[in-house]
Amino acid sequence: IHPPHAKLVIAGVAALGGYRGEQDFGELDGPIDAVSPAWLRAAPAAAGSLLPTLIFALLLQLGARPMAAFLGGLFVLLDNALLLQTRVIALDGILLLALFGSVSALLAGLAAQSRLGRSGWALAAGALAGLAVGSKFTGLAVLPLLLACLALPPFARPSGPRLGEALGTAAWLLAGAVAVYAAGWALHFALLDQPGPGDAWAVPSGEWLRDTVHAHRRMLGSNYGLAAGHAYASAWWSWPLMLRPIFYWTHGDAALYFLGNPVVWWGASLGLVLLLGTGVLSRVTDLELRGGASAWPARIWLPLLGYGVALAPLVRVPRALFLYHYLTALLFSVCAVMLWLDHIGFTRSGGWRRQRASYFLVIFALGVGFLAISPFSFPFVTAPTYREWVFGVFPGWR
């Protein structure tokens, strides 16, 4: 039900370890014995490892001061759900890295002073956008963001004859996206030229374009039409509160749950409510920050738009959805909250010594939250009595 690109990346990296497609993935709990699981997990793990640095860089591009950007990266680094989802053979790590990398690359291109720099970064942004969409169709959320960056302030340059420059950047974006997306499908059909279980979807006819169109119809129809329920499915409105995690695996006293760091998930949700509330109040009252500053920083609209376009399409999807569908929106909410906290003075210019005690209290709370969820995130951390106590406090998590 997903395009092949992220799976090709995973298989391509595993090929370095000798993998040639021999593994049967017919059962979720089946043993992985055709190749070391480490090779199959290497690409998602690398993507997950790069995400904190990418979010740090993106926050700097959006105007955050370094200490606020560092805190945003730390939120990503110490989230248990992100860590687990990028350490198993799942597509979300590659999706997130490609999506946020695409936005960051385009911002770098718009800030570049030379035409070559703008074109190169735009081409890279398009290529990453093609990979994001090719990982999961939820990666389509990147397209409105890229278009908004080209058309709306403060990223679009307001003065001078800039229409031709914007159209040129858009052309490089489109070229990169189409090239990567088409190349993924071409490689998909080139590799899968033998009979197998994929024939249930369609037997390739050798007419490339027709097979690709047919595959898209089948994927979209199956994605939308999955009618089966699931014990660990959850409604979209419950995701910011992390009401229903996902049970992944158990063996003896060890267990794995897709469960996030409460400080990250609940903190980002609370921060989002507060920043939206101050934005509304500033419109209907005389509320303003010290020195007459606006309630919101100028560039906060980008992560807010990202949050909306990542979450809104899932509201009307009738199939069973899961907590990991919120990951893209979660990262956008972290970016928005960090920009807002920096804007209202929670973080200060300068180094560590300039920060308030509350800054270090948040870092301490992040560490405590990470450790508190670790028995659900690592198979070598076995604490069955503690897990039962947590389930007693939060029965919906069982």
mmCIF file of C-alpha atoms in Angstrom:
data_model
loop_
_atom_site.group_PDB
_atom_site.id
_atom_site.type_symbol
_atom_site.label_atom_id
_atom_site.label_comp_id
_atom_site.label_asym_id
_atom_site.label_seq_id
_atom_site.Cartn_x
_atom_site.Cartn_y
_atom_site.Cartn_z
ATOM 1 C CA ILE A 1 0.000 0.000 0.000
ATOM 2 C CA HIS A 2 3.060 2.288 -0.131
ATOM 3 C CA PRO A 3 5.328 3.308 -3.020
ATOM 4 C CA PRO A 4 8.625 1.407 -3.266
ATOM 5 C CA HIS A 5 11.251 4.076 -2.651
ATOM 6 C CA ALA A 6 11.938 3.698 1.081
ATOM 7 C CA LYS A 7 11.820 -0.084 0.746
ATOM 8 C CA LEU A 8 14.362 0.130 -2.072
ATOM 9 C CA VAL A 9 16.637 2.222 0.170
ATOM 10 C CA ILE A 10 16.340 -0.342 2.975
ATOM 11 C CA ALA A 11 16.989 -3.259 0.602
ATOM 12 C CA GLY A 12 19.823 -1.404 -1.126
ATOM 13 C CA VAL A 13 21.692 -0.828 2.118
ATOM 14 C CA ALA A 14 21.028 -4.431 3.173
ATOM 15 C CA ALA A 15 22.485 -5.582 -0.146
ATOM 16 C CA LEU A 16 25.853 -4.371 1.147
ATOM 17 C CA GLY A 17 25.538 -7.116 3.743
ATOM 18 C CA GLY A 18 24.732 -9.758 1.157
ATOM 19 C CA TYR A 19 20.939 -9.492 1.140
ATOM 20 C CA ARG A 20 19.371 -10.479 -2.183
ATOM 21 C CA GLY A 21 15.688 -10.544 -1.317
ATOM 22 C CA GLU A 22 15.571 -14.049 0.131
ATOM 23 C CA GLN A 23 13.799 -13.063 3.361
ATOM 24 C CA ASP A 24 10.116 -13.971 3.641
ATOM 25 C CA PHE A 25 8.119 -11.168 5.275
ATOM 26 C CA GLY A 26 4.810 -13.029 5.158
ATOM 27 C CA GLU A 27 4.428 -12.921 8.957
ATOM 28 C CA LEU A 28 5.218 -9.964 11.198
ATOM 29 C CA ASP A 29 6.688 -12.141 13.930
ATOM 30 C CA GLY A 30 8.597 -14.463 11.617
ATOM 31 C CA PRO A 31 12.348 -14.873 12.165
ATOM 32 C CA ILE A 32 14.763 -12.821 10.063
ATOM 33 C CA ASP A 33 17.379 -15.371 9.086
ATOM 34 C CA ALA A 34 18.308 -14.634 5.457
ATOM 35 C CA VAL A 35 20.471 -11.681 6.479
ATOM 36 C CA SER A 36 21.489 -9.969 9.692
ATOM 37 C CA PRO A 37 18.576 -7.795 10.889
ATOM 38 C CA ALA A 38 21.126 -5.038 11.498
ATOM 39 C CA TRP A 39 21.568 -4.595 7.740
ATOM 40 C CA LEU A 40 17.817 -4.278 7.195
ATOM 41 C CA ARG A 41 17.562 -1.772 10.041
ATOM 42 C CA ALA A 42 20.607 0.262 9.036
ATOM 43 C CA ALA A 43 18.861 2.746 6.716
ATOM 44 C CA PRO A 44 15.944 3.564 9.076
ATOM 45 C CA ALA A 45 18.381 3.844 11.990
ATOM 46 C CA ALA A 46 20.664 6.202 10.060
ATOM 47 C CA ALA A 47 17.659 8.352 9.170
ATOM 48 C CA GLY A 48 16.535 8.455 12.785
ATOM 49 C CA SER A 49 20.028 9.345 13.952
ATOM 50 C CA LEU A 50 20.173 12.315 11.572
ATOM 51 C CA LEU A 51 16.732 13.702 12.484
ATOM 52 C CA PRO A 52 17.771 15.622 15.649
ATOM 53 C CA THR A 53 20.542 17.441 13.772
ATOM 54 C CA LEU A 54 18.185 18.198 10.887
ATOM 55 C CA ILE A 55 15.550 19.687 13.208
ATOM 56 C CA PHE A 56 18.285 21.745 14.891
ATOM 57 C CA ALA A 57 19.378 23.107 11.501
ATOM 58 C CA LEU A 58 15.802 23.757 10.359
ATOM 59 C CA LEU A 59 15.025 25.737 13.509
ATOM 60 C CA LEU A 60 18.084 27.896 12.885
ATOM 61 C CA GLN A 61 16.850 28.511 9.336
ATOM 62 C CA LEU A 62 13.458 29.522 10.725
ATOM 63 C CA GLY A 63 15.093 32.152 12.924
ATOM 64 C CA ALA A 64 15.481 30.374 16.268
ATOM 65 C CA ARG A 65 18.488 31.151 18.415
ATOM 66 C CA PRO A 66 20.985 28.301 18.861
ATOM 67 C CA MET A 67 19.872 27.375 22.380
ATOM 68 C CA ALA A 68 16.244 27.070 21.258
ATOM 69 C CA ALA A 69 17.293 25.047 18.211
ATOM 70 C CA PHE A 70 19.373 22.793 20.473
ATOM 71 C CA LEU A 71 16.353 22.199 22.706
ATOM 72 C CA GLY A 72 14.247 21.297 19.670
ATOM 73 C CA GLY A 73 16.855 18.800 18.519
ATOM 74 C CA LEU A 74 16.986 17.358 22.036
ATOM 75 C CA PHE A 75 13.196 16.848 21.988
ATOM 76 C CA VAL A 76 13.642 14.709 18.895
ATOM 77 C CA LEU A 77 16.689 12.879 20.228
ATOM 78 C CA LEU A 78 15.019 11.874 23.498
ATOM 79 C CA ASP A 79 11.644 10.780 22.136
ATOM 80 C CA ASN A 80 11.133 7.067 22.700
ATOM 81 C CA ALA A 81 8.565 6.636 19.944
ATOM 82 C CA LEU A 82 10.819 8.141 17.277
ATOM 83 C CA LEU A 83 13.731 6.071 18.525
ATOM 84 C CA LEU A 84 11.788 2.808 18.331
ATOM 85 C CA GLN A 85 10.146 3.529 14.972
ATOM 86 C CA THR A 86 13.507 4.269 13.373
ATOM 87 C CA ARG A 87 15.230 1.207 14.840
ATOM 88 C CA VAL A 88 12.866 -1.365 13.346
ATOM 89 C CA ILE A 89 12.322 -2.111 9.651
ATOM 90 C CA ALA A 90 9.800 0.693 9.154
ATOM 91 C CA LEU A 91 9.512 3.448 6.565
ATOM 92 C CA ASP A 92 8.791 6.420 8.816
ATOM 93 C CA GLY A 93 12.393 7.423 9.550
ATOM 94 C CA ILE A 94 13.216 7.738 5.857
ATOM 95 C CA LEU A 95 9.932 9.585 5.262
ATOM 96 C CA LEU A 96 10.623 12.118 8.032
ATOM 97 C CA LEU A 97 14.229 12.710 7.038
ATOM 98 C CA ALA A 98 13.282 13.235 3.394
ATOM 99 C CA LEU A 99 10.312 15.502 4.171
ATOM 100 C CA PHE A 100 12.037 17.807 6.639
ATOM 101 C CA GLY A 101 15.254 17.645 4.619
ATOM 102 C CA SER A 102 13.339 18.861 1.568
ATOM 103 C CA VAL A 103 12.004 21.897 3.435
ATOM 104 C CA SER A 104 15.450 22.675 4.848
ATOM 105 C CA ALA A 105 17.103 22.353 1.438
ATOM 106 C CA LEU A 106 14.626 24.744 -0.154
ATOM 107 C CA LEU A 107 15.149 27.308 2.617
ATOM 108 C CA ALA A 108 18.887 27.021 2.013
ATOM 109 C CA GLY A 109 18.290 27.609 -1.692
ATOM 110 C CA LEU A 110 16.112 30.671 -1.072
ATOM 111 C CA ALA A 111 18.844 32.119 1.145
ATOM 112 C CA ALA A 112 21.623 31.411 -1.372
ATOM 113 C CA GLN A 113 23.153 34.412 -3.107
ATOM 114 C CA SER A 114 24.173 32.748 -6.360
ATOM 115 C CA ARG A 115 21.991 31.264 -9.080
ATOM 116 C CA LEU A 116 23.988 28.036 -8.930
ATOM 117 C CA GLY A 117 23.389 27.755 -5.197
ATOM 118 C CA ARG A 118 19.660 28.372 -5.561
ATOM 119 C CA SER A 119 19.348 25.850 -8.379
ATOM 120 C CA GLY A 120 21.399 23.176 -6.622
ATOM 121 C CA TRP A 121 19.498 23.423 -3.354
ATOM 122 C CA ALA A 122 16.162 23.499 -5.192
ATOM 123 C CA LEU A 123 17.117 20.362 -7.109
ATOM 124 C CA ALA A 124 18.065 18.663 -3.827
ATOM 125 C CA ALA A 125 14.809 19.792 -2.223
ATOM 126 C CA GLY A 126 12.842 18.324 -5.120
ATOM 127 C CA ALA A 127 14.767 15.056 -4.975
ATOM 128 C CA LEU A 128 14.066 14.720 -1.252
ATOM 129 C CA ALA A 129 10.408 15.571 -1.839
ATOM 130 C CA GLY A 130 10.250 12.777 -4.424
ATOM 131 C CA LEU A 131 11.752 10.388 -1.872
ATOM 132 C CA ALA A 132 9.265 11.531 0.790
ATOM 133 C CA VAL A 133 6.262 10.906 -1.450
ATOM 134 C CA GLY A 134 7.860 7.661 -2.608
ATOM 135 C CA SER A 135 8.164 6.488 0.998
ATOM 136 C CA LYS A 136 4.531 6.994 1.952
ATOM 137 C CA PHE A 137 1.728 8.984 0.368
ATOM 138 C CA THR A 138 1.546 11.033 3.565
ATOM 139 C CA GLY A 139 4.774 12.555 2.262
ATOM 140 C CA LEU A 140 2.571 14.606 -0.074
ATOM 141 C CA ALA A 141 2.331 17.035 2.846
ATOM 142 C CA VAL A 142 5.694 18.428 1.735
ATOM 143 C CA LEU A 143 4.336 19.832 -1.522
ATOM 144 C CA PRO A 144 2.125 22.625 -0.073
ATOM 145 C CA LEU A 145 5.020 23.620 2.186
ATOM 146 C CA LEU A 146 7.453 23.968 -0.694
ATOM 147 C CA LEU A 147 4.960 25.957 -2.745
ATOM 148 C CA ALA A 148 4.203 28.218 0.211
ATOM 149 C CA CYS A 149 7.911 28.906 0.727
ATOM 150 C CA LEU A 150 8.172 29.988 -2.895
ATOM 151 C CA ALA A 151 5.075 32.174 -2.871
ATOM 152 C CA LEU A 152 4.598 33.612 0.619
ATOM 153 C CA PRO A 153 6.625 35.951 2.849
ATOM 154 C CA PRO A 154 8.984 36.055 4.643
ATOM 155 C CA PHE A 155 10.822 33.497 2.494
ATOM 156 C CA ALA A 156 9.717 34.788 -0.912
ATOM 157 C CA ARG A 157 11.773 37.884 -1.705
ATOM 158 C CA PRO A 158 9.413 40.868 -1.828
ATOM 159 C CA SER A 159 11.415 43.307 -3.956
ATOM 160 C CA GLY A 160 12.773 43.368 -7.463
ATOM 161 C CA PRO A 161 12.002 41.229 -10.520
ATOM 162 C CA ARG A 162 11.692 37.931 -8.631
ATOM 163 C CA LEU A 163 8.987 36.126 -10.619
ATOM 164 C CA GLY A 164 11.484 34.592 -13.024
ATOM 165 C CA GLU A 165 13.713 33.543 -10.130
ATOM 166 C CA ALA A 166 10.768 31.861 -8.355
ATOM 167 C CA LEU A 167 9.709 30.071 -11.525
ATOM 168 C CA GLY A 168 13.270 28.869 -12.077
ATOM 169 C CA THR A 169 13.454 27.532 -8.523
ATOM 170 C CA ALA A 170 10.095 25.812 -8.988
ATOM 171 C CA ALA A 171 11.337 24.215 -12.203
ATOM 172 C CA TRP A 172 14.401 22.756 -10.449
ATOM 173 C CA LEU A 173 12.165 21.547 -7.625
ATOM 174 C CA LEU A 174 9.857 19.800 -10.061
ATOM 175 C CA ALA A 175 12.751 18.289 -11.979
ATOM 176 C CA GLY A 176 14.291 16.787 -8.842
ATOM 177 C CA ALA A 177 10.988 15.418 -7.556
ATOM 178 C CA VAL A 178 9.940 13.852 -10.863
ATOM 179 C CA ALA A 179 13.382 12.361 -11.484
ATOM 180 C CA VAL A 180 13.583 10.638 -8.096
ATOM 181 C CA TYR A 181 9.972 9.496 -8.045
ATOM 182 C CA ALA A 182 10.152 8.092 -11.584
ATOM 183 C CA ALA A 183 13.552 6.477 -10.958
ATOM 184 C CA GLY A 184 12.181 4.646 -7.925
ATOM 185 C CA TRP A 185 9.377 3.099 -9.928
ATOM 186 C CA ALA A 186 11.684 2.231 -12.815
ATOM 187 C CA LEU A 187 14.019 0.434 -10.419
ATOM 188 C CA HIS A 188 11.059 -1.270 -8.768
ATOM 189 C CA PHE A 189 9.881 -2.835 -12.021
ATOM 190 C CA ALA A 190 13.420 -3.597 -13.175
ATOM 191 C CA LEU A 191 14.155 -5.605 -10.020
ATOM 192 C CA LEU A 192 10.805 -7.370 -9.698
ATOM 193 C CA ASP A 193 10.718 -9.132 -13.043
ATOM 194 C CA GLN A 194 9.966 -12.641 -11.726
ATOM 195 C CA PRO A 195 6.652 -14.234 -10.660
ATOM 196 C CA GLY A 196 5.899 -13.917 -6.965
ATOM 197 C CA PRO A 197 3.357 -12.783 -4.342
ATOM 198 C CA GLY A 198 3.337 -9.297 -5.857
ATOM 199 C CA ASP A 199 1.395 -10.715 -8.790
ATOM 200 C CA ALA A 200 -1.684 -10.457 -6.562
ATOM 201 C CA TRP A 201 -1.448 -6.719 -7.157
ATOM 202 C CA ALA A 202 -0.643 -6.885 -10.845
ATOM 203 C CA VAL A 203 1.527 -8.836 -13.238
ATOM 204 C CA PRO A 204 3.917 -6.330 -14.860
ATOM 205 C CA SER A 205 3.210 -5.976 -18.549
ATOM 206 C CA GLY A 206 6.544 -4.349 -19.433
ATOM 207 C CA GLU A 207 4.846 -1.136 -20.482
ATOM 208 C CA TRP A 208 6.278 0.925 -17.759
ATOM 209 C CA LEU A 209 3.987 3.810 -17.533
ATOM 210 C CA ARG A 210 0.815 1.729 -17.644
ATOM 211 C CA ASP A 211 2.057 -0.528 -14.839
ATOM 212 C CA THR A 212 2.886 2.486 -12.666
ATOM 213 C CA VAL A 213 -0.551 4.028 -13.133
ATOM 214 C CA HIS A 214 -2.207 0.703 -12.355
ATOM 215 C CA ALA A 215 -0.074 0.257 -9.218
ATOM 216 C CA HIS A 216 -1.089 3.711 -7.987
ATOM 217 C CA ARG A 217 -4.760 2.926 -8.415
ATOM 218 C CA ARG A 218 -4.355 -0.307 -6.467
ATOM 219 C CA MET A 219 -2.306 1.330 -3.698
ATOM 220 C CA LEU A 220 -4.644 4.265 -3.188
ATOM 221 C CA GLY A 221 -7.721 2.056 -3.312
ATOM 222 C CA SER A 222 -6.272 -0.423 -0.838
ATOM 223 C CA ASN A 223 -4.958 2.317 1.452
ATOM 224 C CA TYR A 224 -8.325 4.016 1.632
ATOM 225 C CA GLY A 225 -10.418 0.868 1.623
ATOM 226 C CA LEU A 226 -8.784 -1.106 4.443
ATOM 227 C CA ALA A 227 -11.870 -1.984 6.477
ATOM 228 C CA ALA A 228 -10.379 -4.214 9.167
ATOM 229 C CA GLY A 229 -10.199 -2.790 12.660
ATOM 230 C CA HIS A 230 -7.279 -3.216 15.033
ATOM 231 C CA ALA A 231 -6.965 -3.380 18.803
ATOM 232 C CA TYR A 232 -4.253 -0.717 18.788
ATOM 233 C CA ALA A 233 -5.836 1.630 16.244
ATOM 234 C CA SER A 234 -6.553 5.157 17.458
ATOM 235 C CA ALA A 235 -8.509 8.237 16.398
ATOM 236 C CA TRP A 236 -6.640 11.235 15.029
ATOM 237 C CA TRP A 237 -7.840 13.538 17.826
ATOM 238 C CA SER A 238 -6.263 11.250 20.445
ATOM 239 C CA TRP A 239 -2.734 11.411 18.984
ATOM 240 C CA PRO A 240 -1.565 14.704 20.584
ATOM 241 C CA LEU A 241 -2.521 13.215 23.974
ATOM 242 C CA MET A 242 -0.866 9.855 23.200
ATOM 243 C CA LEU A 243 -3.925 7.990 24.478
ATOM 244 C CA ARG A 244 -3.350 4.712 22.620
ATOM 245 C CA PRO A 245 0.191 3.405 22.018
ATOM 246 C CA ILE A 246 0.917 0.342 19.896
ATOM 247 C CA PHE A 247 2.083 -3.010 21.224
ATOM 248 C CA TYR A 248 4.854 -4.325 18.966
ATOM 249 C CA TRP A 249 6.536 -7.343 20.532
ATOM 250 C CA THR A 250 7.045 -9.391 23.672
ATOM 251 C CA HIS A 251 9.421 -12.149 24.710
ATOM 252 C CA GLY A 252 9.657 -13.254 28.323
ATOM 253 C CA ASP A 253 9.854 -10.127 30.479
ATOM 254 C CA ALA A 254 10.870 -7.903 27.536
ATOM 255 C CA ALA A 255 8.355 -5.895 25.541
ATOM 256 C CA LEU A 256 8.290 -3.156 22.935
ATOM 257 C CA TYR A 257 5.572 -0.494 22.723
ATOM 258 C CA PHE A 258 5.348 2.447 20.375
ATOM 259 C CA LEU A 259 5.085 4.954 23.206
ATOM 260 C CA GLY A 260 6.565 8.432 23.211
ATOM 261 C CA ASN A 261 8.316 10.508 25.816
ATOM 262 C CA PRO A 262 5.431 12.223 27.673
ATOM 263 C CA VAL A 263 7.444 15.436 28.016
ATOM 264 C CA VAL A 264 7.844 15.564 24.232
ATOM 265 C CA TRP A 265 4.303 14.619 23.225
ATOM 266 C CA TRP A 266 2.314 16.341 25.966
ATOM 267 C CA GLY A 267 4.729 19.259 26.179
ATOM 268 C CA ALA A 268 4.489 19.935 22.431
ATOM 269 C CA SER A 269 0.688 19.640 22.562
ATOM 270 C CA LEU A 270 0.418 22.029 25.514
ATOM 271 C CA GLY A 271 2.807 24.454 23.857
ATOM 272 C CA LEU A 272 0.768 24.358 20.658
ATOM 273 C CA VAL A 273 -2.410 25.214 22.584
ATOM 274 C CA LEU A 274 -0.666 28.072 24.379
ATOM 275 C CA LEU A 275 0.868 29.603 21.266
ATOM 276 C CA LEU A 276 -2.418 29.382 19.373
ATOM 277 C CA GLY A 277 -4.203 30.900 22.354
ATOM 278 C CA THR A 278 -1.813 33.843 22.591
ATOM 279 C CA GLY A 279 -2.165 34.362 18.854
ATOM 280 C CA VAL A 280 -5.945 34.593 19.138
ATOM 281 C CA LEU A 281 -5.784 36.825 22.215
ATOM 282 C CA SER A 282 -3.399 39.203 20.489
ATOM 283 C CA ARG A 283 -5.997 39.655 17.746
ATOM 284 C CA VAL A 284 -8.988 40.350 19.984
ATOM 285 C CA THR A 285 -7.278 42.179 22.880
ATOM 286 C CA ASP A 286 -4.374 44.542 23.488
ATOM 287 C CA LEU A 287 -2.101 41.636 24.466
ATOM 288 C CA GLU A 288 1.469 42.202 23.368
ATOM 289 C CA LEU A 289 4.919 41.094 24.436
ATOM 290 C CA ARG A 290 7.401 43.270 26.289
ATOM 291 C CA GLY A 291 8.747 45.916 23.977
ATOM 292 C CA GLY A 292 5.725 45.765 21.692
ATOM 293 C CA ALA A 293 6.785 42.550 19.924
ATOM 294 C CA SER A 294 4.164 40.512 18.090
ATOM 295 C CA ALA A 295 2.664 37.422 19.705
ATOM 296 C CA TRP A 296 4.234 35.147 17.084
ATOM 297 C CA PRO A 297 7.587 35.139 15.294
ATOM 298 C CA ALA A 298 7.339 35.866 11.587
ATOM 299 C CA ARG A 299 8.305 32.400 10.349
ATOM 300 C CA ILE A 300 6.173 30.313 12.692
ATOM 301 C CA TRP A 301 3.530 29.976 9.999
ATOM 302 C CA LEU A 302 5.672 27.373 8.211
ATOM 303 C CA PRO A 303 5.644 24.704 10.971
ATOM 304 C CA LEU A 304 2.018 25.575 11.742
ATOM 305 C CA LEU A 305 1.113 25.035 8.100
ATOM 306 C CA GLY A 306 3.141 21.816 8.157
ATOM 307 C CA TYR A 307 1.224 20.620 11.204
ATOM 308 C CA GLY A 308 -2.074 21.309 9.473
ATOM 309 C CA VAL A 309 -1.272 19.685 6.141
ATOM 310 C CA ALA A 310 0.235 16.637 7.877
ATOM 311 C CA LEU A 311 -2.796 16.059 10.114
ATOM 312 C CA ALA A 312 -5.832 17.344 8.214
ATOM 313 C CA PRO A 313 -5.888 14.723 5.397
ATOM 314 C CA LEU A 314 -5.944 11.918 7.979
ATOM 315 C CA VAL A 315 -9.061 13.240 9.699
ATOM 316 C CA ARG A 316 -11.408 11.812 7.049
ATOM 317 C CA VAL A 317 -9.560 8.557 6.328
ATOM 318 C CA PRO A 318 -11.933 5.689 7.215
ATOM 319 C CA ARG A 319 -9.297 2.936 7.622
ATOM 320 C CA ALA A 320 -7.652 2.044 10.921
ATOM 321 C CA LEU A 321 -4.939 4.559 11.792
ATOM 322 C CA PHE A 322 -2.220 4.376 14.419
ATOM 323 C CA LEU A 323 -0.256 6.661 16.687
ATOM 324 C CA TYR A 324 2.784 6.657 14.388
ATOM 325 C CA HIS A 325 0.703 8.511 11.781
ATOM 326 C CA TYR A 326 1.173 11.576 14.009
ATOM 327 C CA LEU A 327 4.977 11.641 13.794
ATOM 328 C CA THR A 328 5.181 14.217 10.992
ATOM 329 C CA ALA A 329 2.752 16.535 12.755
ATOM 330 C CA LEU A 330 4.586 15.966 16.053
ATOM 331 C CA LEU A 331 7.884 17.220 14.627
ATOM 332 C CA PHE A 332 6.174 20.277 13.157
ATOM 333 C CA SER A 333 4.577 20.997 16.542
ATOM 334 C CA VAL A 334 8.003 20.760 18.222
ATOM 335 C CA CYS A 335 9.404 23.260 15.695
ATOM 336 C CA ALA A 336 6.484 25.670 16.195
ATOM 337 C CA VAL A 337 6.682 25.513 19.990
ATOM 338 C CA MET A 338 10.454 26.061 20.024
ATOM 339 C CA LEU A 339 10.145 29.094 17.760
ATOM 340 C CA TRP A 340 7.425 30.517 19.986
ATOM 341 C CA LEU A 341 9.311 29.861 23.243
ATOM 342 C CA ASP A 342 12.371 31.543 21.767
ATOM 343 C CA HIS A 343 10.266 34.492 20.644
ATOM 344 C CA ILE A 344 8.685 35.071 24.061
ATOM 345 C CA GLY A 345 12.045 34.926 25.841
ATOM 346 C CA PHE A 346 12.129 31.430 27.322
ATOM 347 C CA THR A 347 15.573 31.029 25.770
ATOM 348 C CA ARG A 348 18.187 33.746 25.707
ATOM 349 C CA SER A 349 20.998 34.798 23.446
ATOM 350 C CA GLY A 350 24.424 33.586 24.434
ATOM 351 C CA GLY A 351 25.602 30.276 25.811
ATOM 352 C CA TRP A 352 24.583 27.949 28.591
ATOM 353 C CA ARG A 353 25.293 30.398 31.406
ATOM 354 C CA ARG A 354 22.768 32.868 30.009
ATOM 355 C CA GLN A 355 19.844 30.455 30.186
ATOM 356 C CA ARG A 356 17.169 30.480 32.871
ATOM 357 C CA ALA A 357 16.863 27.676 35.402
ATOM 358 C CA SER A 358 13.630 26.628 33.662
ATOM 359 C CA TYR A 359 15.632 25.793 30.525
ATOM 360 C CA PHE A 360 17.662 23.209 32.407
ATOM 361 C CA LEU A 361 14.544 21.979 34.201
ATOM 362 C CA VAL A 362 13.019 21.116 30.813
ATOM 363 C CA ILE A 363 16.179 19.216 29.815
ATOM 364 C CA PHE A 364 16.061 17.319 33.118
ATOM 365 C CA ALA A 365 12.380 16.497 32.570
ATOM 366 C CA LEU A 366 13.177 15.234 29.061
ATOM 367 C CA GLY A 367 15.747 12.841 30.486
ATOM 368 C CA VAL A 368 13.387 11.624 33.196
ATOM 369 C CA GLY A 369 10.611 11.069 30.657
ATOM 370 C CA PHE A 370 12.959 9.122 28.397
ATOM 371 C CA LEU A 371 14.084 6.875 31.235
ATOM 372 C CA ALA A 372 10.509 6.391 32.435
ATOM 373 C CA ILE A 373 9.447 5.002 29.044
ATOM 374 C CA SER A 374 12.656 3.027 28.413
ATOM 375 C CA PRO A 375 11.202 -0.305 29.679
ATOM 376 C CA PHE A 376 8.717 0.009 26.805
ATOM 377 C CA SER A 377 11.385 0.964 24.237
ATOM 378 C CA PHE A 378 14.335 -1.383 24.764
ATOM 379 C CA PRO A 379 14.176 -5.185 24.945
ATOM 380 C CA PHE A 380 17.184 -5.270 27.278
ATOM 381 C CA VAL A 381 15.397 -3.074 29.866
ATOM 382 C CA THR A 382 13.088 -5.558 31.621
ATOM 383 C CA ALA A 383 10.812 -4.163 34.313
ATOM 384 C CA PRO A 384 7.499 -6.082 34.148
ATOM 385 C CA THR A 385 6.326 -4.909 37.584
ATOM 386 C CA TYR A 386 6.986 -1.286 36.654
ATOM 387 C CA ARG A 387 5.168 -1.700 33.325
ATOM 388 C CA GLU A 388 2.137 -3.139 35.118
ATOM 389 C CA TRP A 389 2.174 -0.173 37.475
ATOM 390 C CA VAL A 390 2.238 2.224 34.512
ATOM 391 C CA PHE A 391 -0.668 0.338 32.896
ATOM 392 C CA GLY A 392 -2.564 0.714 36.152
ATOM 393 C CA VAL A 393 -2.102 4.482 36.036
ATOM 394 C CA PHE A 394 -2.810 4.660 32.270
ATOM 395 C CA PRO A 395 -5.077 1.666 31.489
ATOM 396 C CA GLY A 396 -5.512 2.812 27.882
ATOM 397 C CA TRP A 397 -1.827 2.144 27.272
ATOM 398 C CA ARG A 398 -2.106 -1.605 27.832
#
